[in-house]
Amino acid sequence: MPDSREMNREIDYATLAELALEARKRSYAPYSRFCVGAALLTESGRIYQGCNVENAAYTPTNCAERTAVFKAVSEGERRFRAIAVAGGEKGAETLAEVSPCGVCRQVLAEFCDAETFEVILARSPKDYRVLTLGELFPLGFGAQNLQG
């Protein structure tokens, strides 16, 4: 459990935002210089951080949100409550609001209930907006679409 932390049952948006900002500092973004961090809260109370990892070929690049989800899934977690996302130009003092890309929204939809999973769009631990996955990903495709 080296990259996870514990959190009580209440979602502490400021702490998740702070951990997303912390993870952003570890981004590997030499090409876009757009650094993103994420902090994913599981139902068990553990938190997994992720950062974006770019690649010169671009396609192998992985977003912060997917890094956090894949870390959690690889540790046996399958149920999530919330994710905080923070991003912006490397070295920027002020961050813009950043939301998960379409691929990350699809990955989150694989594991999260659209109506209850919360996405915290963080500019700082005190400046953030909270939306549900359903608000960010209306009419998303999921397992229910594969049933006859």
PDB file of C-alpha atoms in Angstrom:
ATOM      1  CA  MET A   1       0.000   0.000   0.000  1.00  0.00           C
ATOM      2  CA  PRO A   2       2.865   2.454  -0.678  1.00  0.00           C
ATOM      3  CA  ASP A   3       0.892   4.943  -2.800  1.00  0.00           C
ATOM      4  CA  SER A   4      -2.422   4.921  -0.966  1.00  0.00           C
ATOM      5  CA  ARG A   5      -3.731   6.685   2.104  1.00  0.00           C
ATOM      6  CA  GLU A   6      -6.718   6.190   4.350  1.00  0.00           C
ATOM      7  CA  MET A   7      -9.720   8.485   4.662  1.00  0.00           C
ATOM      8  CA  ASN A   8     -12.800   8.340   6.848  1.00  0.00           C
ATOM      9  CA  ARG A   9     -16.271   7.666   5.436  1.00  0.00           C
ATOM     10  CA  GLU A  10     -17.009  11.349   4.783  1.00  0.00           C
ATOM     11  CA  ILE A  11     -15.545  12.713   1.591  1.00  0.00           C
ATOM     12  CA  ASP A  12     -13.074  15.472   2.414  1.00  0.00           C
ATOM     13  CA  TYR A  13     -12.975  17.414  -0.851  1.00  0.00           C
ATOM     14  CA  ALA A  14     -10.157  19.712   0.297  1.00  0.00           C
ATOM     15  CA  THR A  15      -7.901  16.770   1.175  1.00  0.00           C
ATOM     16  CA  LEU A  16      -8.605  15.036  -2.128  1.00  0.00           C
ATOM     17  CA  ALA A  17      -7.878  18.290  -3.965  1.00  0.00           C
ATOM     18  CA  GLU A  18      -4.621  18.697  -2.039  1.00  0.00           C
ATOM     19  CA  LEU A  19      -3.566  15.129  -2.876  1.00  0.00           C
ATOM     20  CA  ALA A  20      -4.385  15.670  -6.566  1.00  0.00           C
ATOM     21  CA  LEU A  21      -2.249  18.810  -6.546  1.00  0.00           C
ATOM     22  CA  GLU A  22       0.547  16.844  -4.848  1.00  0.00           C
ATOM     23  CA  ALA A  23       0.329  14.076  -7.469  1.00  0.00           C
ATOM     24  CA  ARG A  24       0.440  16.707 -10.228  1.00  0.00           C
ATOM     25  CA  LYS A  25       3.993  17.563  -9.147  1.00  0.00           C
ATOM     26  CA  ARG A  26       5.092  14.051 -10.192  1.00  0.00           C
ATOM     27  CA  SER A  27       3.719  14.336 -13.743  1.00  0.00           C
ATOM     28  CA  TYR A  28       5.954  13.389 -16.628  1.00  0.00           C
ATOM     29  CA  ALA A  29       4.880  15.888 -19.290  1.00  0.00           C
ATOM     30  CA  PRO A  30       7.930  16.958 -21.308  1.00  0.00           C
ATOM     31  CA  TYR A  31       5.941  17.412 -24.541  1.00  0.00           C
ATOM     32  CA  SER A  32       2.713  19.192 -23.615  1.00  0.00           C
ATOM     33  CA  ARG A  33       4.056  20.614 -20.328  1.00  0.00           C
ATOM     34  CA  PHE A  34       0.460  20.152 -19.080  1.00  0.00           C
ATOM     35  CA  CYS A  35       0.722  18.420 -15.709  1.00  0.00           C
ATOM     36  CA  VAL A  36      -2.261  16.616 -14.214  1.00  0.00           C
ATOM     37  CA  GLY A  37      -2.686  14.877 -10.875  1.00  0.00           C
ATOM     38  CA  ALA A  38      -5.541  12.807  -9.502  1.00  0.00           C
ATOM     39  CA  ALA A  39      -6.556  11.404  -6.124  1.00  0.00           C
ATOM     40  CA  LEU A  40      -9.079   8.538  -6.189  1.00  0.00           C
ATOM     41  CA  LEU A  41     -11.075   7.642  -3.064  1.00  0.00           C
ATOM     42  CA  THR A  42     -12.231   4.025  -2.810  1.00  0.00           C
ATOM     43  CA  GLU A  43     -15.233   2.678  -0.913  1.00  0.00           C
ATOM     44  CA  SER A  44     -12.782   1.121   1.570  1.00  0.00           C
ATOM     45  CA  GLY A  45     -11.389   4.589   2.370  1.00  0.00           C
ATOM     46  CA  ARG A  46      -8.046   4.190   0.615  1.00  0.00           C
ATOM     47  CA  ILE A  47      -6.783   6.923  -1.689  1.00  0.00           C
ATOM     48  CA  TYR A  48      -4.734   6.272  -4.811  1.00  0.00           C
ATOM     49  CA  GLN A  49      -2.845   9.076  -6.513  1.00  0.00           C
ATOM     50  CA  GLY A  50      -2.001   9.233 -10.189  1.00  0.00           C
ATOM     51  CA  CYS A  51      -0.260  11.603 -12.569  1.00  0.00           C
ATOM     52  CA  ASN A  52      -0.125  11.873 -16.320  1.00  0.00           C
ATOM     53  CA  VAL A  53       2.764  10.090 -18.014  1.00  0.00           C
ATOM     54  CA  GLU A  54       3.494  11.242 -21.564  1.00  0.00           C
ATOM     55  CA  ASN A  55       5.314   9.457 -24.341  1.00  0.00           C
ATOM     56  CA  ALA A  56       6.965  10.835 -27.469  1.00  0.00           C
ATOM     57  CA  ALA A  57       4.616   8.679 -29.562  1.00  0.00           C
ATOM     58  CA  TYR A  58       1.633  10.337 -27.746  1.00  0.00           C
ATOM     59  CA  THR A  59      -0.709   7.333 -28.066  1.00  0.00           C
ATOM     60  CA  PRO A  60       0.958   5.444 -25.177  1.00  0.00           C
ATOM     61  CA  THR A  61       0.432   8.479 -22.914  1.00  0.00           C
ATOM     62  CA  ASN A  62      -1.637   7.745 -19.809  1.00  0.00           C
ATOM     63  CA  CYS A  63      -3.768  10.309 -17.975  1.00  0.00           C
ATOM     64  CA  ALA A  64      -3.615  10.900 -14.231  1.00  0.00           C
ATOM     65  CA  GLU A  65      -7.146   9.627 -13.645  1.00  0.00           C
ATOM     66  CA  ARG A  66      -6.489   6.312 -15.397  1.00  0.00           C
ATOM     67  CA  THR A  67      -3.165   5.929 -13.590  1.00  0.00           C
ATOM     68  CA  ALA A  68      -5.008   6.242 -10.250  1.00  0.00           C
ATOM     69  CA  VAL A  69      -7.792   3.848 -11.306  1.00  0.00           C
ATOM     70  CA  PHE A  70      -5.368   1.254 -12.670  1.00  0.00           C
ATOM     71  CA  LYS A  71      -3.241   1.432  -9.499  1.00  0.00           C
ATOM     72  CA  ALA A  72      -6.326   0.866  -7.369  1.00  0.00           C
ATOM     73  CA  VAL A  73      -7.658  -1.971  -9.537  1.00  0.00           C
ATOM     74  CA  SER A  74      -4.244  -3.647  -9.536  1.00  0.00           C
ATOM     75  CA  GLU A  75      -4.438  -3.627  -5.716  1.00  0.00           C
ATOM     76  CA  GLY A  76      -7.857  -5.323  -5.755  1.00  0.00           C
ATOM     77  CA  GLU A  77     -10.095  -2.261  -5.396  1.00  0.00           C
ATOM     78  CA  ARG A  78     -13.212  -2.152  -7.577  1.00  0.00           C
ATOM     79  CA  ARG A  79     -15.534   0.317  -5.849  1.00  0.00           C
ATOM     80  CA  PHE A  80     -14.868   4.042  -5.864  1.00  0.00           C
ATOM     81  CA  ARG A  81     -16.502   7.079  -4.269  1.00  0.00           C
ATOM     82  CA  ALA A  82     -14.771  10.168  -5.682  1.00  0.00           C
ATOM     83  CA  ILE A  83     -11.817  11.481  -7.635  1.00  0.00           C
ATOM     84  CA  ALA A  84     -10.149  14.890  -7.528  1.00  0.00           C
ATOM     85  CA  VAL A  85      -8.408  16.184 -10.641  1.00  0.00           C
ATOM     86  CA  ALA A  86      -5.996  19.128 -10.846  1.00  0.00           C
ATOM     87  CA  GLY A  87      -4.077  20.229 -13.896  1.00  0.00           C
ATOM     88  CA  GLY A  88      -2.372  23.038 -15.684  1.00  0.00           C
ATOM     89  CA  GLU A  89       0.737  24.248 -17.418  1.00  0.00           C
ATOM     90  CA  LYS A  90       3.954  23.152 -15.706  1.00  0.00           C
ATOM     91  CA  GLY A  91       5.044  25.820 -13.230  1.00  0.00           C
ATOM     92  CA  ALA A  92       1.697  27.661 -13.378  1.00  0.00           C
ATOM     93  CA  GLU A  93       0.853  29.560 -10.211  1.00  0.00           C
ATOM     94  CA  THR A  94      -2.872  29.610 -10.963  1.00  0.00           C
ATOM     95  CA  LEU A  95      -4.617  26.518 -12.286  1.00  0.00           C
ATOM     96  CA  ALA A  96      -7.607  26.374 -14.585  1.00  0.00           C
ATOM     97  CA  GLU A  97     -10.437  23.962 -13.925  1.00  0.00           C
ATOM     98  CA  VAL A  98      -9.653  20.661 -15.668  1.00  0.00           C
ATOM     99  CA  SER A  99     -12.037  17.748 -16.137  1.00  0.00           C
ATOM    100  CA  PRO A 100     -11.308  14.140 -17.127  1.00  0.00           C
ATOM    101  CA  CYS A 101     -10.981  13.456 -20.844  1.00  0.00           C
ATOM    102  CA  GLY A 102     -13.457  11.189 -22.642  1.00  0.00           C
ATOM    103  CA  VAL A 103     -11.294   8.081 -22.279  1.00  0.00           C
ATOM    104  CA  CYS A 104     -10.938   8.665 -18.530  1.00  0.00           C
ATOM    105  CA  ARG A 105     -14.689   9.226 -18.212  1.00  0.00           C
ATOM    106  CA  GLN A 106     -15.248   5.891 -19.959  1.00  0.00           C
ATOM    107  CA  VAL A 107     -12.822   4.116 -17.587  1.00  0.00           C
ATOM    108  CA  LEU A 108     -14.525   5.687 -14.570  1.00  0.00           C
ATOM    109  CA  ALA A 109     -17.923   4.596 -15.934  1.00  0.00           C
ATOM    110  CA  GLU A 110     -16.677   0.996 -15.946  1.00  0.00           C
ATOM    111  CA  PHE A 111     -16.324   1.043 -12.158  1.00  0.00           C
ATOM    112  CA  CYS A 112     -18.429   3.923 -10.835  1.00  0.00           C
ATOM    113  CA  ASP A 113     -22.112   4.703 -10.454  1.00  0.00           C
ATOM    114  CA  ALA A 114     -22.807   7.761 -12.610  1.00  0.00           C
ATOM    115  CA  GLU A 115     -25.293   9.237 -10.147  1.00  0.00           C
ATOM    116  CA  THR A 116     -23.258   8.907  -6.944  1.00  0.00           C
ATOM    117  CA  PHE A 117     -19.570   8.994  -7.962  1.00  0.00           C
ATOM    118  CA  GLU A 118     -18.216  12.509  -7.430  1.00  0.00           C
ATOM    119  CA  VAL A 119     -15.595  14.276  -9.529  1.00  0.00           C
ATOM    120  CA  ILE A 120     -13.823  17.170  -7.841  1.00  0.00           C
ATOM    121  CA  LEU A 121     -12.378  19.669 -10.330  1.00  0.00           C
ATOM    122  CA  ALA A 122      -9.692  21.314  -8.210  1.00  0.00           C
ATOM    123  CA  ARG A 123      -7.820  24.545  -8.694  1.00  0.00           C
ATOM    124  CA  SER A 124      -6.667  24.478  -5.058  1.00  0.00           C
ATOM    125  CA  PRO A 125      -7.717  22.794  -1.794  1.00  0.00           C
ATOM    126  CA  LYS A 126     -10.116  25.719  -1.258  1.00  0.00           C
ATOM    127  CA  ASP A 127     -11.216  26.321  -4.856  1.00  0.00           C
ATOM    128  CA  TYR A 128     -12.956  23.377  -6.483  1.00  0.00           C
ATOM    129  CA  ARG A 129     -16.228  22.281  -8.066  1.00  0.00           C
ATOM    130  CA  VAL A 130     -17.955  18.950  -7.436  1.00  0.00           C
ATOM    131  CA  LEU A 131     -19.960  17.176 -10.161  1.00  0.00           C
ATOM    132  CA  THR A 132     -21.260  13.649 -10.529  1.00  0.00           C
ATOM    133  CA  LEU A 133     -19.845  11.383 -13.200  1.00  0.00           C
ATOM    134  CA  GLY A 134     -23.312  11.421 -14.787  1.00  0.00           C
ATOM    135  CA  GLU A 135     -23.131  15.208 -15.148  1.00  0.00           C
ATOM    136  CA  LEU A 136     -19.754  14.883 -16.890  1.00  0.00           C
ATOM    137  CA  PHE A 137     -20.663  11.818 -18.948  1.00  0.00           C
ATOM    138  CA  PRO A 138     -24.364  11.869 -19.841  1.00  0.00           C
ATOM    139  CA  LEU A 139     -25.592   8.889 -21.845  1.00  0.00           C
ATOM    140  CA  GLY A 140     -22.291   7.079 -21.212  1.00  0.00           C
ATOM    141  CA  PHE A 141     -21.735   3.597 -22.617  1.00  0.00           C
ATOM    142  CA  GLY A 142     -21.462   0.788 -20.085  1.00  0.00           C
ATOM    143  CA  ALA A 143     -22.135  -2.851 -19.325  1.00  0.00           C
ATOM    144  CA  GLN A 144     -25.874  -2.157 -19.396  1.00  0.00           C
ATOM    145  CA  ASN A 145     -25.564  -1.381 -23.134  1.00  0.00           C
ATOM    146  CA  LEU A 146     -24.181  -4.866 -23.826  1.00  0.00           C
ATOM    147  CA  GLN A 147     -27.146  -6.686 -22.343  1.00  0.00           C
ATOM    148  CA  GLY A 148     -29.780  -7.917 -24.799  1.00  0.00           C
TER     149      GLY A 148
END
